[in-house]
Coordinates of C-alpha atoms in Angstrom, one line a residue:
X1 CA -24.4 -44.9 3.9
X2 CA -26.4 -45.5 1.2
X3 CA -28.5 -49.0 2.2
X4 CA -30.3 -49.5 -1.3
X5 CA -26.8 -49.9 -2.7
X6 CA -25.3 -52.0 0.3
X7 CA -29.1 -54.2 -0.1
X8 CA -28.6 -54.9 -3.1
X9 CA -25.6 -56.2 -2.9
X10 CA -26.1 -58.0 0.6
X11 CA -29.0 -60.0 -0.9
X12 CA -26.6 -61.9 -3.7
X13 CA -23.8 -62.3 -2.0
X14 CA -25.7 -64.0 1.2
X15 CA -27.3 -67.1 -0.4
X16 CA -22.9 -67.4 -2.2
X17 CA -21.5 -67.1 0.9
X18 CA -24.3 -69.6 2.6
X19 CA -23.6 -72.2 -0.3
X20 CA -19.7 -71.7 0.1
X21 CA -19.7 -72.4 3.9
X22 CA -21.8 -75.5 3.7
X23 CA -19.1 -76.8 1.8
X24 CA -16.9 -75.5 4.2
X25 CA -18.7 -77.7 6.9
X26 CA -19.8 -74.4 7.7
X27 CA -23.6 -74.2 9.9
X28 CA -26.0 -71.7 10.9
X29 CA -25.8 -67.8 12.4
X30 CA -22.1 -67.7 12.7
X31 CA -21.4 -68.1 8.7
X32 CA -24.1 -65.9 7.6
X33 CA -22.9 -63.4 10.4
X34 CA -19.2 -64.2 8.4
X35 CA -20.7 -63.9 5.5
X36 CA -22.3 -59.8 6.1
X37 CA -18.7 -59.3 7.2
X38 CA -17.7 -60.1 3.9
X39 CA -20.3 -58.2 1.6
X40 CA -20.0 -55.3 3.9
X41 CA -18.3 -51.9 2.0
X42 CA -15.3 -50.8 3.8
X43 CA -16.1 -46.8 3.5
X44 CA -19.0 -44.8 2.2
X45 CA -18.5 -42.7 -0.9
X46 CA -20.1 -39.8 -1.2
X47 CA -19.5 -36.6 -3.1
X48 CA -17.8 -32.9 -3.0
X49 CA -16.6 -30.2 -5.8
X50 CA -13.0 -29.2 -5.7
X51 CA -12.0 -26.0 -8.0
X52 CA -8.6 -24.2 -8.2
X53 CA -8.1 -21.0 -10.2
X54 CA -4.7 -19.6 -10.9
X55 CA -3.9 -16.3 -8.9
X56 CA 0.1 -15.9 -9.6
X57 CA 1.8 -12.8 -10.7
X58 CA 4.0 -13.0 -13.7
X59 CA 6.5 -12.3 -11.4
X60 CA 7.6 -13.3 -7.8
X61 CA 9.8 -11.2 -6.1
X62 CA 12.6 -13.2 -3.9
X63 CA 11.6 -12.7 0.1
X64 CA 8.1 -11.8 -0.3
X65 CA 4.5 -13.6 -0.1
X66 CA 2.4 -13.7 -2.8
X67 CA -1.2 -16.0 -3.3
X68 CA -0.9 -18.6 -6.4
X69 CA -3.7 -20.2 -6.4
X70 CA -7.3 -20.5 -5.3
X71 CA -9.3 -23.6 -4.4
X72 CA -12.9 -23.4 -3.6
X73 CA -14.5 -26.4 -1.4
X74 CA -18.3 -27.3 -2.1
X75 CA -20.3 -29.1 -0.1
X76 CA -23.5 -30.0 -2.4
X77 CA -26.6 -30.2 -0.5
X78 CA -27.6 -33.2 -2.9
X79 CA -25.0 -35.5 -1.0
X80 CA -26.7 -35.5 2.0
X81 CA -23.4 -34.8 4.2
X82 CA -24.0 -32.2 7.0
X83 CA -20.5 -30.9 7.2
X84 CA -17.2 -32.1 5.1
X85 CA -13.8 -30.8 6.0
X86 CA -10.6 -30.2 3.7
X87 CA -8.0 -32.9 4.8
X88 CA -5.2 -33.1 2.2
X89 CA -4.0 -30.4 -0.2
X90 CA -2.2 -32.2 -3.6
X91 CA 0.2 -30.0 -5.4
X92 CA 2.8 -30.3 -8.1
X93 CA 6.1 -28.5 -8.0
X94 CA 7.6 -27.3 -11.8
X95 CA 10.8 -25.2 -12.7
X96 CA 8.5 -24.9 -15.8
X97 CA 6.5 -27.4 -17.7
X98 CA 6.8 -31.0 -17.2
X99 CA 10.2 -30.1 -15.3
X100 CA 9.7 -31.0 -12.2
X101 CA 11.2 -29.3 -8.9
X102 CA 13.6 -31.7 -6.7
X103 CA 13.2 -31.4 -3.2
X104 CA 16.5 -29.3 -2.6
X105 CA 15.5 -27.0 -5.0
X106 CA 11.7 -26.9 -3.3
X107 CA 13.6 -26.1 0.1
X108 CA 15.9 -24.0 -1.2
X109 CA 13.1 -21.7 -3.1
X110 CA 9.6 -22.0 -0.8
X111 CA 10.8 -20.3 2.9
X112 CA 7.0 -21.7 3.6
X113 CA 3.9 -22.7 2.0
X114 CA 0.8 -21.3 3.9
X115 CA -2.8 -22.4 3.3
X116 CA -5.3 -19.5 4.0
X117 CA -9.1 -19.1 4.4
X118 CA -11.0 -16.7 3.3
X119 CA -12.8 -14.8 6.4
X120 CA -14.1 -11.8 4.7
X121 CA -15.4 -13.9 1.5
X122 CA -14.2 -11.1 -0.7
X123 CA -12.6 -13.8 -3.6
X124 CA -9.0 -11.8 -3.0
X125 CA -6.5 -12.7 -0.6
X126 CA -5.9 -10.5 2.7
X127 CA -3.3 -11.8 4.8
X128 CA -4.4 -9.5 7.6
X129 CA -7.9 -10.4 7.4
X130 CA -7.8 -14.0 6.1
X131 CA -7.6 -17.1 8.5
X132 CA -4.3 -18.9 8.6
X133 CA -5.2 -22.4 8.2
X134 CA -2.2 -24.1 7.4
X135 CA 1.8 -23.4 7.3
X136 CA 4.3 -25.8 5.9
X137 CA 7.7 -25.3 6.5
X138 CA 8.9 -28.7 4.8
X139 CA 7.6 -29.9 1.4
X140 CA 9.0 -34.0 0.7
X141 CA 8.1 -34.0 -2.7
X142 CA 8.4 -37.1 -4.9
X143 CA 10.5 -37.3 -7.8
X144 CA 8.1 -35.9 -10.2
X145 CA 7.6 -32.8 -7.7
X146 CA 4.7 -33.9 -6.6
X147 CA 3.2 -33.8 -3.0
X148 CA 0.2 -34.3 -1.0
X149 CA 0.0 -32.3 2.1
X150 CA -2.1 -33.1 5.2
X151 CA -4.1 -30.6 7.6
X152 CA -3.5 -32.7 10.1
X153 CA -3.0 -30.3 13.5
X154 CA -5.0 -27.5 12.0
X155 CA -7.9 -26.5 13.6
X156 CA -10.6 -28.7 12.2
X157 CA -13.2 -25.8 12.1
X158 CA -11.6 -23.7 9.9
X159 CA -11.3 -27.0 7.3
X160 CA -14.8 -27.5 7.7
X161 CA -18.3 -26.6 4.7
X162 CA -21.8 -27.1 6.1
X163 CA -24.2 -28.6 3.5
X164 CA -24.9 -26.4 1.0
X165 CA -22.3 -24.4 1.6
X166 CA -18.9 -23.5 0.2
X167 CA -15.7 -22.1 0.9
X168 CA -12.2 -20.0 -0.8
X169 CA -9.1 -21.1 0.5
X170 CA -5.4 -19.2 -0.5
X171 CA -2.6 -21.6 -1.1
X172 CA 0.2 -19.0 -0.6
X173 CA 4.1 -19.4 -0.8
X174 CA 6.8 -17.6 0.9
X175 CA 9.9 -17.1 -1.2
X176 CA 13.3 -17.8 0.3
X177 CA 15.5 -14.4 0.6
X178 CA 18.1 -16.1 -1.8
X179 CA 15.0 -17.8 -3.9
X180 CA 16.3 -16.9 -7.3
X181 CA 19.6 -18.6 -7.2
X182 CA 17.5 -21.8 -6.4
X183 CA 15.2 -21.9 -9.5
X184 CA 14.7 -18.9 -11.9
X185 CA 11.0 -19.8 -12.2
X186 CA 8.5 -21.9 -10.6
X187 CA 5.4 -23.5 -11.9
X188 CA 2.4 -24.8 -9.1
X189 CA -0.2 -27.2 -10.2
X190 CA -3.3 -28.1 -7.6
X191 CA -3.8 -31.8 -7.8
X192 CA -7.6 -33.1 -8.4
X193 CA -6.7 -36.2 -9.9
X194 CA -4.1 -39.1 -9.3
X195 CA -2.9 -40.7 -6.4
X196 CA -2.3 -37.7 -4.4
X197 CA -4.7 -36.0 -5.3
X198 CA -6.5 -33.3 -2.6
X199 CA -8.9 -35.2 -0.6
X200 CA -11.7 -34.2 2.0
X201 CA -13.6 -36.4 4.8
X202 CA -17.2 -37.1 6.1
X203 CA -16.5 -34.7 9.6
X204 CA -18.9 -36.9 11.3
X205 CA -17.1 -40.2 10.5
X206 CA -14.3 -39.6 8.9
X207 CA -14.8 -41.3 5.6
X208 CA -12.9 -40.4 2.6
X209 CA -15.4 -38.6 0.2
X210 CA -15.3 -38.4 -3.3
X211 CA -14.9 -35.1 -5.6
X212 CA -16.9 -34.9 -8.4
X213 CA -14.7 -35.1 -11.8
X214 CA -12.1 -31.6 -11.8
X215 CA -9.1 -30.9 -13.8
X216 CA -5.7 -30.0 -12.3
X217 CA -4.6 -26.5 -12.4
X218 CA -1.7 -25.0 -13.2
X219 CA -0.3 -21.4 -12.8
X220 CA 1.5 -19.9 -15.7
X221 CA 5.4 -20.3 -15.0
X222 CA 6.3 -17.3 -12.7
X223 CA 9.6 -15.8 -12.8
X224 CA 11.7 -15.7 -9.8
X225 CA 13.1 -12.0 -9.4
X226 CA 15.8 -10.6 -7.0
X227 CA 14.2 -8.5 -4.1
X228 CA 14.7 -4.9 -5.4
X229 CA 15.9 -2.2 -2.9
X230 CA 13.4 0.7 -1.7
X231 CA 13.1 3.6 -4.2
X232 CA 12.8 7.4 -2.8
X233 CA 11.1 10.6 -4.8
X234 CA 13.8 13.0 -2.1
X235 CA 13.1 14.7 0.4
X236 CA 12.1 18.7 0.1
X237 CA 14.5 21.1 2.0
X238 CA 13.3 22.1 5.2
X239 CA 13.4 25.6 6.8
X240 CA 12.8 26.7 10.5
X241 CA 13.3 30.5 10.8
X242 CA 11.9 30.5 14.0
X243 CA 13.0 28.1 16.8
X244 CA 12.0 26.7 19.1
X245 CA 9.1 25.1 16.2
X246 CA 10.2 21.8 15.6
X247 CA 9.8 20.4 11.9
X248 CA 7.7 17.7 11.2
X249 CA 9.0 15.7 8.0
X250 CA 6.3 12.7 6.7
X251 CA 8.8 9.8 5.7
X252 CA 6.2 7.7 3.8
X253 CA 5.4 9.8 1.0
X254 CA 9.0 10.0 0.3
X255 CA 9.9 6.0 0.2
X256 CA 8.1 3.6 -1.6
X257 CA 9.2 -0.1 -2.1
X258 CA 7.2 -1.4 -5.7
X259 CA 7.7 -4.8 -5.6
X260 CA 5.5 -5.1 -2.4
X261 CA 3.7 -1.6 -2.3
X262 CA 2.1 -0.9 0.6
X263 CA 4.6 -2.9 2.8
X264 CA 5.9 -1.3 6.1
X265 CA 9.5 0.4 6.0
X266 CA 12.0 1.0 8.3
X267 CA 13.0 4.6 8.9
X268 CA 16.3 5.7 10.3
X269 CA 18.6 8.8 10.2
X270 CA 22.3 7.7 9.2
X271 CA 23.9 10.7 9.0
X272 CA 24.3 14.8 10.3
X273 CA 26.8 16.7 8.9
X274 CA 25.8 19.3 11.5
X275 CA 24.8 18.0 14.9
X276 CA 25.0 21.0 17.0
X277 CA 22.1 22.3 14.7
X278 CA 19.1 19.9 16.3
X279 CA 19.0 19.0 20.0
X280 CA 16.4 16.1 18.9
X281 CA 15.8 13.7 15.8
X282 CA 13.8 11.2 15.7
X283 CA 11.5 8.9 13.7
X284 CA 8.0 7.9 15.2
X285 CA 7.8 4.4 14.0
X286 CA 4.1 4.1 13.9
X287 CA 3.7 7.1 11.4
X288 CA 7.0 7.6 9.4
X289 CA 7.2 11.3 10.6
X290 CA 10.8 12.7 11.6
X291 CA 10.9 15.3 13.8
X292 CA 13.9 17.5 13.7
X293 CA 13.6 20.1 16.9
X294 CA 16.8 22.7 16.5
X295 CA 19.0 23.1 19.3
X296 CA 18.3 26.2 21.5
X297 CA 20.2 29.7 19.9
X298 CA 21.3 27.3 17.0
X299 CA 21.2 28.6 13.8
X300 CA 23.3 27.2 10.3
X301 CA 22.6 24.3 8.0
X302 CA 23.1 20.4 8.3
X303 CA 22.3 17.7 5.8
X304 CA 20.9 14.6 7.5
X305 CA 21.1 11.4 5.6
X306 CA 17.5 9.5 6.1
X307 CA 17.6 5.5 4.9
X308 CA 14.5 3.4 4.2
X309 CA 14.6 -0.7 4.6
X310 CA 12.5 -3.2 3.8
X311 CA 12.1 -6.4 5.3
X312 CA 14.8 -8.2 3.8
X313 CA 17.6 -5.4 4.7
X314 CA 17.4 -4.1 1.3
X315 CA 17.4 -0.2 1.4
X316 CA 17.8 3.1 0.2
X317 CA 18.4 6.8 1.7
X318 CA 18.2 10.5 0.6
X319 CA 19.8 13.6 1.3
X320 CA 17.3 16.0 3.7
X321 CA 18.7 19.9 3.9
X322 CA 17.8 21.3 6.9
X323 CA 18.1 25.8 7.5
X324 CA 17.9 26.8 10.8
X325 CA 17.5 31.0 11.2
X326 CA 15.6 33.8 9.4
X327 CA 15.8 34.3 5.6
X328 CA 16.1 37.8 5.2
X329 CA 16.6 38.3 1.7
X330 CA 16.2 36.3 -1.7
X331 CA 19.3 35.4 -1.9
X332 CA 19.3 33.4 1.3
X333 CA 16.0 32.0 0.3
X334 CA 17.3 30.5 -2.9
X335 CA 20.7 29.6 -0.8
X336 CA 18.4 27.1 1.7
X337 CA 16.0 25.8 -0.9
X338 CA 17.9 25.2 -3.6
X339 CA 21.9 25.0 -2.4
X340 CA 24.0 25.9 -5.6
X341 CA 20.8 26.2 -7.8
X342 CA 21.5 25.6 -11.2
X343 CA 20.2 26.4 -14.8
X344 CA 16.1 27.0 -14.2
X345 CA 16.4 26.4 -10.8
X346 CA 16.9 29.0 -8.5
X347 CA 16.7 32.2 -10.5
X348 CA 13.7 34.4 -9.8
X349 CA 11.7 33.8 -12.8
X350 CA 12.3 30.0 -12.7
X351 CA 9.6 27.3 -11.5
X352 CA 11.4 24.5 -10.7
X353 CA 8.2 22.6 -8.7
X354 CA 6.5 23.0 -11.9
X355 CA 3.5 24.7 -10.1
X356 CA 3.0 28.3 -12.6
X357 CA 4.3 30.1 -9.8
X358 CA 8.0 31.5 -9.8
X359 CA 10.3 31.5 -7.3
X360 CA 9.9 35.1 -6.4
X361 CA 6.2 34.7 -5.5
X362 CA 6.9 31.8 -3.8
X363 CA 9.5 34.0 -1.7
X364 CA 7.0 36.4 -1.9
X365 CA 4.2 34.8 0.1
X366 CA 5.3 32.2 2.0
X367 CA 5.7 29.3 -0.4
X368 CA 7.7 26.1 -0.4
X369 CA 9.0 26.6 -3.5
X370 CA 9.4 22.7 -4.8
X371 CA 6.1 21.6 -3.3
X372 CA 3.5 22.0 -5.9
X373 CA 0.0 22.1 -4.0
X374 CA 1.5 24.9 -1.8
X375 CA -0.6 27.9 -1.9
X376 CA -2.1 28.3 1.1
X377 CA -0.1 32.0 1.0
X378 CA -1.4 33.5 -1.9
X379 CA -3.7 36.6 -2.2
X380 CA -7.3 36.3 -1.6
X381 CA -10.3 38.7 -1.1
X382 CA -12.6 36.9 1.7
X383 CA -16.2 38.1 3.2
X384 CA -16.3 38.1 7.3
X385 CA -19.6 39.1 7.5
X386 CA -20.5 42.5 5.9
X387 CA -16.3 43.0 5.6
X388 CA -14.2 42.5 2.9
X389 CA -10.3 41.5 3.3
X390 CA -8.0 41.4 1.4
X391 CA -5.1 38.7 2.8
X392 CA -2.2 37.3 2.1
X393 CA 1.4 35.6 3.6
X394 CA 5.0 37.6 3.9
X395 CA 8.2 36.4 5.1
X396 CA 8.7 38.1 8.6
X397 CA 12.4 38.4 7.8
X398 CA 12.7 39.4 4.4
X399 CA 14.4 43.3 4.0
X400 CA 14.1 43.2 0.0
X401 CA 10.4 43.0 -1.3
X402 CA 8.0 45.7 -1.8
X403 CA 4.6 45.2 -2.1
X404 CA 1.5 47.3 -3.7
X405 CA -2.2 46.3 -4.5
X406 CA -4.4 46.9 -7.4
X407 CA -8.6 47.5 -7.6
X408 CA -10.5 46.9 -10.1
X409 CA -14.0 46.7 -10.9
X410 CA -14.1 44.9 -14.4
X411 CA -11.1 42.8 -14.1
X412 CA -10.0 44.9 -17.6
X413 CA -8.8 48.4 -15.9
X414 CA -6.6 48.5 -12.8
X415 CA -5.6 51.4 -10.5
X416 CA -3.5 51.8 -7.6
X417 CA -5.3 51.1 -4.5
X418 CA -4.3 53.6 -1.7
X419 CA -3.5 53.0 2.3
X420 CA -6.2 54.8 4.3
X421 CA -8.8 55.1 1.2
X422 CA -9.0 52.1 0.1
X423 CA -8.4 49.9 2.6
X424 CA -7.1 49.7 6.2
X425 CA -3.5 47.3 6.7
X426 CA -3.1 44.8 9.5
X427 CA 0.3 42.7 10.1
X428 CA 0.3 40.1 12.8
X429 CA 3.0 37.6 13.2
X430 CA 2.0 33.8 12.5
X431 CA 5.1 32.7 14.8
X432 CA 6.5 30.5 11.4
X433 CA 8.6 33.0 10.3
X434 CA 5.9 34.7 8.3
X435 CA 3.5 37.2 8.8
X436 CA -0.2 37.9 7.8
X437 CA -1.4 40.9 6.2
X438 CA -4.7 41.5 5.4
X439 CA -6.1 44.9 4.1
X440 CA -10.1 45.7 5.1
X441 CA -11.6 47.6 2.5
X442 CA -13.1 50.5 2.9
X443 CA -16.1 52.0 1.3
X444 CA -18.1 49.1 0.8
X445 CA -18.0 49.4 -3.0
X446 CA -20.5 47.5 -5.1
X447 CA -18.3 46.0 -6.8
X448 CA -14.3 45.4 -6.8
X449 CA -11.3 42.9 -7.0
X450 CA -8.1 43.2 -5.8
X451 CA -4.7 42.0 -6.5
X452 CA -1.2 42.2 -5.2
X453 CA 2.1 43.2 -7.3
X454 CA 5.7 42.3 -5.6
X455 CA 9.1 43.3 -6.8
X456 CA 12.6 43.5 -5.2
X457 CA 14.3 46.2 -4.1
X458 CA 17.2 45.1 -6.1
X459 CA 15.2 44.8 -9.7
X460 CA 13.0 47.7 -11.0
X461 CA 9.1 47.4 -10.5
X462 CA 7.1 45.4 -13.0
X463 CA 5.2 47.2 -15.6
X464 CA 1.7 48.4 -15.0
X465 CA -1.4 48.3 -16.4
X466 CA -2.7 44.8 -16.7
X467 CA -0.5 43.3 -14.6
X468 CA 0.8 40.7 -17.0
X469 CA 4.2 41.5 -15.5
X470 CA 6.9 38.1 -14.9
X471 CA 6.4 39.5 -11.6
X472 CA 2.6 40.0 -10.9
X473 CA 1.0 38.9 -8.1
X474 CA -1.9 37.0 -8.0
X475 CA -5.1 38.2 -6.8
X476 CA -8.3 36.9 -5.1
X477 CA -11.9 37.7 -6.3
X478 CA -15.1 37.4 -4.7
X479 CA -18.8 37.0 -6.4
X480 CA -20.0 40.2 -7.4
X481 CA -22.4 42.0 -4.7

């Protein structure tokens, strides 16, 4: 309390009140006693900073949460209070400018209004690191939308600034699933002026403070938007040539919902056109990874049907072709990656995962041919210790491709590299349907690259030379010795 003030006005009102009461028939220590009762103040004003800052998206999408504005509590070490603590929040509900919100409407749109903290003091709301203060299920706003809010049955501690200190709150809303047929936009003004205006309290005697001079702030007017379903990228075809390896398919790079991104999905498999095929399917919620496991002795193809939802049912789904059995030519390659095929699609030449890599070389060494990072097959010349190999991928299965390597020692002339002379070929099984073959070279030349050619049986070889053929294979190359 500040005592110079109350002084001051103590010492001319006493000798009023003393001169009123004698008139009164009034006498001694009981009217002046009357009188301090009188002159008293009935609360002690002192001082805090309130400031809001607009945080809303241009638009809202129906069913989801978004922050709209931030108000930062300051408790200036000037006013002398050791702690102050939030205890009303003043807000203003608009369709749009100066149109005002009815309550219906309010209820009909706002699922919740939620009042957050911010724990980690990084200025951006978290909802999974921030402290729920605050959730309002009911707003009774006046007739001019407006409404004031009290924290009362919040934890008092998370309300509360030491001197000197401030703090970021989140005043967040919850849109109703149906929220657009309720208002097509929304407006949100924090109240620092006016009747019911936000307010804050002496925590050590519960005085009403006042803020120093603020303006209201509004948001811009948001647009309402309907919830949007999922959206999917598909699903690449997936082949098992050798059971019993299950398949593991990651879901969540496949689904993505863009009007919350980064919001959980639900995962489900709606449909098998084959279910003899797989003797398990099944979705690990915690990672989004379907694991198809074919059925013992099974072989064929089955389309499974794999649907994403978001948390207002909303959803979308994808086709997913599964092959079950050795491909042992490229025909039955193209046949489980690429069904019917098409124009530029499945033709030996063509590069339909855009990756500078045709489908034969693909076939070739052991290549997904629509993902476009795989290359994990390809040719390369590696150093295990003073050795040199020469490695590469080849379908286990496949009856039609023949294969012949290349070495060089300028990377301008080529020549056949022989079996026996050259190098020294190993095959081992991977147990993928693939195999590895790597060639040790022999001699320990100074200097030399390798690189691998592939045609089919079907098609004649590709031409020599520099191995600019449609059909060259790529090679690997090691720092010169």
């Amino acid at each position: 309390m500040n005592t110079s003030l109350n002084n001051k006005y103590f010492n001319r009102l006493v000798p009023i009140s003393k001169q009123l009461l004698r008139l009164a028939g009034f006498r001694g220590g009981t009217a002046i006693a009357v009188a301090m009762a009188i002159a008293a103040p009935a609360a002690c004003a002192q001082q805090f900073a309130m400031a809001a800052t607009n945080l809303a998206p241009a638009q809202f999408p129906e069913g989801q949460k978004r922050a709209l504005l931030r108000v930062i509590l300051s408790n200036p070490a000037t006013a002398g209070i050791p702690v102050i603590q939030w205890d009303s929040l003043g807000l203003r509900f608009e369709a749009s400018a100066a149109v005002p919100l009815d309550r219906a409407s309010a209820t009909a749109l706002v699922a919740s209004l939620e009042v957050y903290r911010d724990a980690n003091t990084s200025g951006a709301f978290e909802a999974a690191s921030d402290l729920l203060v605050a959730q309002k299920l009911f707003l009774p706003l006046g007739g001019d939308g407006a409404v004031n809010l009290s924290f009362e049955g919040s934890d008092p501690a998370a309300l509360q600034i030491a001197s000197g200190a401030l703090a970021r709150f989140f005043v967040v809303l919850n849109l109703s699933s149906d929220a657009s047929s309720a208002s097509p936009t929304l407006r949100l003004t924090h109240l620092a002026n006016g009747p019911l205006a936000s307010t804050a309290r002496h925590s050590g005697t519960g005085a009403l403070l006042t803020s120093t001079p603020a303006p209201d702030v509004s948001t811009h007017v948001i647009a309402v938007t309907l919830d949007a379903a999922p959206v999917t990228l598909g699903l690449h075809p997936v082949v098992i040539q050798e059971p019993p390896h299950p398949a593991l398919v990651p879901l969540l790079p496949a689904f993505q919902d863009p009007q919350e991104p980064g919001a959980p999905l639900t995962y489900s498999v709606i449909g098998n056109t084959n279910p003899g095929l797989v003797a398990f399917a099944g979705i690990d919620a915690s990672t989004g990874v379907l694991t198809l496991d074919p059925a013992s002795g099974a072989q064929g193809q089955a389309q499974f049907t794999v649907q994403a939802t978001d948390s207002l049912g909303k959803s979308v789904s994808t086709a997913l072709n599964l092959h079950v059995g050795p491909l042992p030519n490229y025909a039955a390659f193209a046949s489980a990656y690429f069904g019917s095929g098409g124009p530029g699609i499945s033709g030996i030449s063509d590069d339909p995962g855009r990756s500078s890599l045709s489908n034969l070389l693909k076939y070739a060494f052991f290549l997904h041919p629509l993902k476009n990072g795989d290359r994990a097959g390809l040719p390369a010349l590696n150093r295990t210790g003073n050795a040199r190999i020469f490695a590469h991928l080849r379908p286990k299965y496949a009856t039609d491709l023949l294969y012949t390597y290349e070495k060089s020692t300028d990377l301008t002339t080529w020549v056949p590299a022989v079996p026996g002379v050259d190098y020294f070929p190993a095959t081992m099984d991977v147990g993928d349907g693939s195999q590895r073959v790597e060639c040790l070279l022999l001699g320990n030349p100074a200097r030399v690259f390798m690189r691998a050619r592939v045609h089919l049986t079907s098609t004649p070889p590709p031409p020599g030379g520099d191995g600019s053929g449609a059909m060259g294979g790529p090679g690997g190359n090691p720092p010169p010795d």
